[in-house]
CSV table of C-alpha atoms in Angstrom, one decimal:
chain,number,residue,atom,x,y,z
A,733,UNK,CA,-7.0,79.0,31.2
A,734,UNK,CA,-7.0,75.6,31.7
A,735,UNK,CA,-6.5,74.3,35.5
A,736,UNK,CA,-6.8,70.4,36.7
A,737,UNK,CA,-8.1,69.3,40.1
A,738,UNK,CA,-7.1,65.9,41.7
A,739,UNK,CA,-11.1,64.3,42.7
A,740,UNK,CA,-12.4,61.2,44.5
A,741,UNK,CA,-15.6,60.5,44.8
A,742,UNK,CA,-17.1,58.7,48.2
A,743,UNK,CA,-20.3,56.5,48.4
A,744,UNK,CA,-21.2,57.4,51.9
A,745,UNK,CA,-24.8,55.7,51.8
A,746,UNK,CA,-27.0,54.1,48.9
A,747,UNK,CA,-28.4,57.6,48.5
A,748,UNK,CA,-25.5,60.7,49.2
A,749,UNK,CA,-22.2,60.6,47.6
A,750,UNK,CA,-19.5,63.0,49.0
A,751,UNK,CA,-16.6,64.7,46.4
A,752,UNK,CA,-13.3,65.7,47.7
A,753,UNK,CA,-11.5,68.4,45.4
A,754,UNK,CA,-7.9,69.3,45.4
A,755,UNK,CA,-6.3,72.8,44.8
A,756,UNK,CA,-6.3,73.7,41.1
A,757,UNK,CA,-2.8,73.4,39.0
A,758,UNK,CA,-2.0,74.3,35.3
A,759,UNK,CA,0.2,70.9,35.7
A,760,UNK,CA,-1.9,67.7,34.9
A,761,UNK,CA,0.7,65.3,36.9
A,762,UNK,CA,0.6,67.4,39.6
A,763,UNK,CA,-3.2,67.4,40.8
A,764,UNK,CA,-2.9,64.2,42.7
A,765,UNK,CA,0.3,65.5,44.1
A,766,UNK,CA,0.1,66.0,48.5
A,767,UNK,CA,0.8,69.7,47.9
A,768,UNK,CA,-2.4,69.8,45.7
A,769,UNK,CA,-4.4,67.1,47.9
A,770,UNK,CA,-4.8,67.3,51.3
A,771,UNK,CA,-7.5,65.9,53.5
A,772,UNK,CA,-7.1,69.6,55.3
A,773,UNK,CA,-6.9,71.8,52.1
A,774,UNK,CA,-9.6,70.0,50.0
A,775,UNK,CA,-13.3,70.7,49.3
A,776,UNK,CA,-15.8,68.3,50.2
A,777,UNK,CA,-19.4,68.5,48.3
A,778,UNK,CA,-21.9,66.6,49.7
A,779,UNK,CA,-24.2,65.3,47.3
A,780,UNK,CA,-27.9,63.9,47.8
A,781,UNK,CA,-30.0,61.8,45.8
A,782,UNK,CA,-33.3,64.0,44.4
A,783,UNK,CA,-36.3,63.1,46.8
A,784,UNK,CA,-34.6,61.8,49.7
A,785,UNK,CA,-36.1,59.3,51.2
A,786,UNK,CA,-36.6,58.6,54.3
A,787,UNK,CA,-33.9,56.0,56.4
A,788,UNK,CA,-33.5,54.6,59.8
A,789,UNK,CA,-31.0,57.1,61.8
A,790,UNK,CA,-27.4,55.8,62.5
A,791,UNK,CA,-27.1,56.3,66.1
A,792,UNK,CA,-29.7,54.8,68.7
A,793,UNK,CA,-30.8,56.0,72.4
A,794,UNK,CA,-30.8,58.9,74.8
A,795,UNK,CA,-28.8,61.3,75.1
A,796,UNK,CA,-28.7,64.4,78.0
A,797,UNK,CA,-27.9,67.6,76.7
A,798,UNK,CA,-24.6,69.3,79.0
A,799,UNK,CA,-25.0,72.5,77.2
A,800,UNK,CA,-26.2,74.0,74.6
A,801,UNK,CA,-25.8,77.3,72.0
A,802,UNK,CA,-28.3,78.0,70.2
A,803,UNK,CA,-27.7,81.8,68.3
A,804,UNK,CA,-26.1,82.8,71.6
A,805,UNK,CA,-28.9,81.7,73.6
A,806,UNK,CA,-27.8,79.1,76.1
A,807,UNK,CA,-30.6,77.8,78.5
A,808,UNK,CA,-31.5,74.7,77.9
A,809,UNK,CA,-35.5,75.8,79.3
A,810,UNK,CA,-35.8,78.8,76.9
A,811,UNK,CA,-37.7,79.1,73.4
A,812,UNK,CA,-35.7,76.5,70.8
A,813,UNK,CA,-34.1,75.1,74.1
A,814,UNK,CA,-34.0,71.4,74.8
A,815,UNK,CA,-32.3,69.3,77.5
A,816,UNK,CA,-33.1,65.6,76.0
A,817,UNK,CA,-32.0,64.5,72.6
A,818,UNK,CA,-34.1,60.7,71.5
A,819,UNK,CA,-32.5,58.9,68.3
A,820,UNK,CA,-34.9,56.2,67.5
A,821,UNK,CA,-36.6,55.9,70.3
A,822,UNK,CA,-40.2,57.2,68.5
A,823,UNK,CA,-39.6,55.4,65.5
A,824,UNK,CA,-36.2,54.2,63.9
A,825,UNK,CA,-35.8,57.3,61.7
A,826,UNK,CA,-36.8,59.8,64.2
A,827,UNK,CA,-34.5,62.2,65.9
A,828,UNK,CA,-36.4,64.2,68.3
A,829,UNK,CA,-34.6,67.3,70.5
A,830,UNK,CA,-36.9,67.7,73.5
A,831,UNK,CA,-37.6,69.9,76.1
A,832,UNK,CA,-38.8,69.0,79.3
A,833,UNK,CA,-39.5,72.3,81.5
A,834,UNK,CA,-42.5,74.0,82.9
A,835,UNK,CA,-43.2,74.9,79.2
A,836,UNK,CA,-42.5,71.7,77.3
A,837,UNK,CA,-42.2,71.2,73.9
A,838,UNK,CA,-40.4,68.6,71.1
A,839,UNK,CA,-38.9,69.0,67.7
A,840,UNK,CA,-39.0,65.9,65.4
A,841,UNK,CA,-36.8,65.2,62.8
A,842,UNK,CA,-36.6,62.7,60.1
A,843,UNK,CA,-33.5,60.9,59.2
A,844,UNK,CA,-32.5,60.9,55.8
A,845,UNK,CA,-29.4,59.1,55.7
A,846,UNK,CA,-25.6,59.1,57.8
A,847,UNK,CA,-22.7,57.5,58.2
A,848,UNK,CA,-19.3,57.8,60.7
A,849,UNK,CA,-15.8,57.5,60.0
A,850,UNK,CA,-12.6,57.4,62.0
A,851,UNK,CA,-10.0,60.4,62.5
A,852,UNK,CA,-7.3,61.7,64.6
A,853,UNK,CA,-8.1,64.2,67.0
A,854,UNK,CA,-5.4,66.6,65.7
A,855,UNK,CA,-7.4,66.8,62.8
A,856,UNK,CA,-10.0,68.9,64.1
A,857,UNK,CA,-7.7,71.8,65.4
A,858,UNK,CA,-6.8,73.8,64.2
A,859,UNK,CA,-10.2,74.9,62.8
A,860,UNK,CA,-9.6,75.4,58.7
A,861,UNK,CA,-11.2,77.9,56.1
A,862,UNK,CA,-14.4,77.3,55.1
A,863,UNK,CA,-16.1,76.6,51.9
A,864,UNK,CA,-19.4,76.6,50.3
A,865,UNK,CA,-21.1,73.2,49.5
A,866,UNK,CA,-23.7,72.3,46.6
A,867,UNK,CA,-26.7,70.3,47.1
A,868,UNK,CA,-27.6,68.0,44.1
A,869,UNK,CA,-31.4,68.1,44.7
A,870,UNK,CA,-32.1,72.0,43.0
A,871,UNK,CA,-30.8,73.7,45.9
A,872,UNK,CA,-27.4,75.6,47.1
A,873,UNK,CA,-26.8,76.5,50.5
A,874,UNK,CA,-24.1,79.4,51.3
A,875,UNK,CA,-22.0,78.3,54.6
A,876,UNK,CA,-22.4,80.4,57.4
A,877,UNK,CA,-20.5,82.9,59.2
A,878,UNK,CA,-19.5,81.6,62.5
A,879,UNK,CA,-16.9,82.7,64.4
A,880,UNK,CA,-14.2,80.2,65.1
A,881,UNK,CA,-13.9,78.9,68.7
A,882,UNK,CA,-10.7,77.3,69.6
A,883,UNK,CA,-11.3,75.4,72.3
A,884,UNK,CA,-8.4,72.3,72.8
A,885,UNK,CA,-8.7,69.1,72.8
A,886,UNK,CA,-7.2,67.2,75.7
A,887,UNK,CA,-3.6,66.3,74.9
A,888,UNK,CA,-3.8,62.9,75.8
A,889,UNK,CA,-6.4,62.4,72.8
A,890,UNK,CA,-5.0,63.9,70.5
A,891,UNK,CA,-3.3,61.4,68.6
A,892,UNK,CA,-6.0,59.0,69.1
A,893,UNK,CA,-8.7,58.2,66.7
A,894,UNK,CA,-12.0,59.2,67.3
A,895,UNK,CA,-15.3,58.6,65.6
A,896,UNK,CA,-16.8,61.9,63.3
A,897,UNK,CA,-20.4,61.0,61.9
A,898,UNK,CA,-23.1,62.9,59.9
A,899,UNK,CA,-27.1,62.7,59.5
A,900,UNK,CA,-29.1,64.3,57.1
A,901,UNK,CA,-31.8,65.0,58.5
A,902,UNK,CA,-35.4,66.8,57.5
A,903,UNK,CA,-37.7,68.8,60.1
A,904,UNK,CA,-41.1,67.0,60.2
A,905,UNK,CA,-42.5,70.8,60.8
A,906,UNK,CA,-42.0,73.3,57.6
A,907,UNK,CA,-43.2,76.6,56.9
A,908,UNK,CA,-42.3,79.0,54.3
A,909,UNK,CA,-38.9,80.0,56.4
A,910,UNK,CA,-37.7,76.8,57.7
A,911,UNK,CA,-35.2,75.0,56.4
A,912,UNK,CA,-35.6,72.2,54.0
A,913,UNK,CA,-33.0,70.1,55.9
A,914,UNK,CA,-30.1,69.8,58.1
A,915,UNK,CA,-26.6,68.0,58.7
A,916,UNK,CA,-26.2,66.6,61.9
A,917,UNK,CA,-22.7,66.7,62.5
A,918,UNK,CA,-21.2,65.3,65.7
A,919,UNK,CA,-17.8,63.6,67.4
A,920,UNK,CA,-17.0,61.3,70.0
A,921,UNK,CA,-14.5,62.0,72.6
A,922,UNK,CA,-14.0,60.3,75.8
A,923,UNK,CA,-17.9,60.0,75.8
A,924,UNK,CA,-18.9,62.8,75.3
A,925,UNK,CA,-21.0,64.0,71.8
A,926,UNK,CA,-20.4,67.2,70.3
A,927,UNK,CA,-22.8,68.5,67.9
A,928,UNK,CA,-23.4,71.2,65.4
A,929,UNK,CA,-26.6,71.8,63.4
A,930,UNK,CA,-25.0,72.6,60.0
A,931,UNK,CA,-27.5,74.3,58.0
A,932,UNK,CA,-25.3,74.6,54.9
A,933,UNK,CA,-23.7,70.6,54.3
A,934,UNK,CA,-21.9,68.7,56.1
A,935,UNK,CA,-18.8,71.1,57.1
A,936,UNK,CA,-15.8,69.1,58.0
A,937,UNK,CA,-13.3,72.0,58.3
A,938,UNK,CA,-15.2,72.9,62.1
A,939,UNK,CA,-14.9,70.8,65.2
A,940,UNK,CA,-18.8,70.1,66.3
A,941,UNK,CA,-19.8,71.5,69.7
A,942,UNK,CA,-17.1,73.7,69.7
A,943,UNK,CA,-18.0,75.9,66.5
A,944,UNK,CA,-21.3,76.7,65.1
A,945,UNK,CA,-24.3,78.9,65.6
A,946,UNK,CA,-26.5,75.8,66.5
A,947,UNK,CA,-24.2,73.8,68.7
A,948,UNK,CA,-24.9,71.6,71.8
A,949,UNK,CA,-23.1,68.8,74.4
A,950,UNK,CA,-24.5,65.8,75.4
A,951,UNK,CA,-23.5,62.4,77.0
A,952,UNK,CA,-25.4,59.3,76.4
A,953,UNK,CA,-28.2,58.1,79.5
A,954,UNK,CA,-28.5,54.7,77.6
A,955,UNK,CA,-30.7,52.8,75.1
A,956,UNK,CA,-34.4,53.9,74.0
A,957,UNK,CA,-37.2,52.8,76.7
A,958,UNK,CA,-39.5,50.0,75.4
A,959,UNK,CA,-38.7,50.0,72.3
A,960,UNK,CA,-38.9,46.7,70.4
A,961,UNK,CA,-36.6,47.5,67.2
């Protein structure tokens, strides 16, 4: 049976393009139309260049980690913990999550590419159904299971825009079970960053922070130390 989707296609940096899908209709006409394309109801594929290179990250300086959940595990000084997060402060494509405790330890991370965009709060609540997105460089990632935290927005910011952003980002560390990349995705509200490490695409149905196995806080401490870029 033949079935037509409404499609745009988004140049987000020189190297990842994003597709936006509507609902599929028997009716050519009406693919375009809002009840079969809506920003909430779409699927967004993120697709990346094969080999990736390496870019300078979007976002600059220190950031202190408020809190943190990382598969259920929430202190900041445990194994996989980390209470600092650097964005080009080692190098302009470096993100580096680091833990400074009696047993210290860092996790570098190169960037591979971002960008932000402007929304409306509302937009991120209520949380919508998720989808599975396809990588373009030979590999396909199944979303995961997370359960859906509902946790509100302030009311006084929720008709206001805020700023959504994504980094792609690969682990300078592999083995034969890591993962061979990540998407950094984040908000900004008031101040205050939340992030989820989405280790399927970019997932713009969740509310970063809030949702996610991998999710953390942070609030910004200011600009890298002695840095000369």
């Amino acid at each position: 049976e033949q079935m037509y989707r409404c499609t745009t296609l988004y140049r987000r940096t020189d190297d990842i393009l994003e597709l936006e899908e509507g609902l599929p209709t028997r009716v050519l006409r009406a693919a375009c139309a809002e009840a079969n394309f809506h920003p909430s109801r779409n699927v967004f594929t993120t697709l990346l260049k094969e080999n990736l290179e390496i870019r300078e990250c979007n976002l600059f300086g220190v950031h202190n980690v408020t809190s943190l959940s990382l598969d259920s595990q929430t202190k900041m000084c445990d194994l996989h913990g980390f209470n600092r997060l650097e964005i080009q402060c080692s190098s302009p494509e470096q993100v580096q999550f680091i833990r400074e405790c009696p047993i210290s330890d860092r996790a570098t991370y190169f960037c591979q590419g971002g960008w932000e965009e402007r929304v409306k709060a509302a937009e991120l609540l209520p949380p919508q159904p998720s989808f599975p997105f396809v990588y373009q460089d030979n590999f396909i990632f199944a979303r995961d299971n997370n359960p859906v935290v509902n946790d509100p927005i302030a009311e006084e910011v929720v008709n206001e825009n805020i700023t959504r952003g994504f980094i792609i980002a690969k682990p300078k560390r592999r083995d034969s079970n890591s993962i061979r990349r990540v998407c950094l995705m984040y908000t900004v509200i008031n101040g205050t960053f939340g992030w989820t490490v989405g280790k399927s695409g970019c997932d713009r149905t969740i509310r970063p922070g809030s949702v996610g196995e991998h999710r953390f806080n942070t609030t910004v401490i200011g600009p890298c130390s002695g840095c000369d870029y």
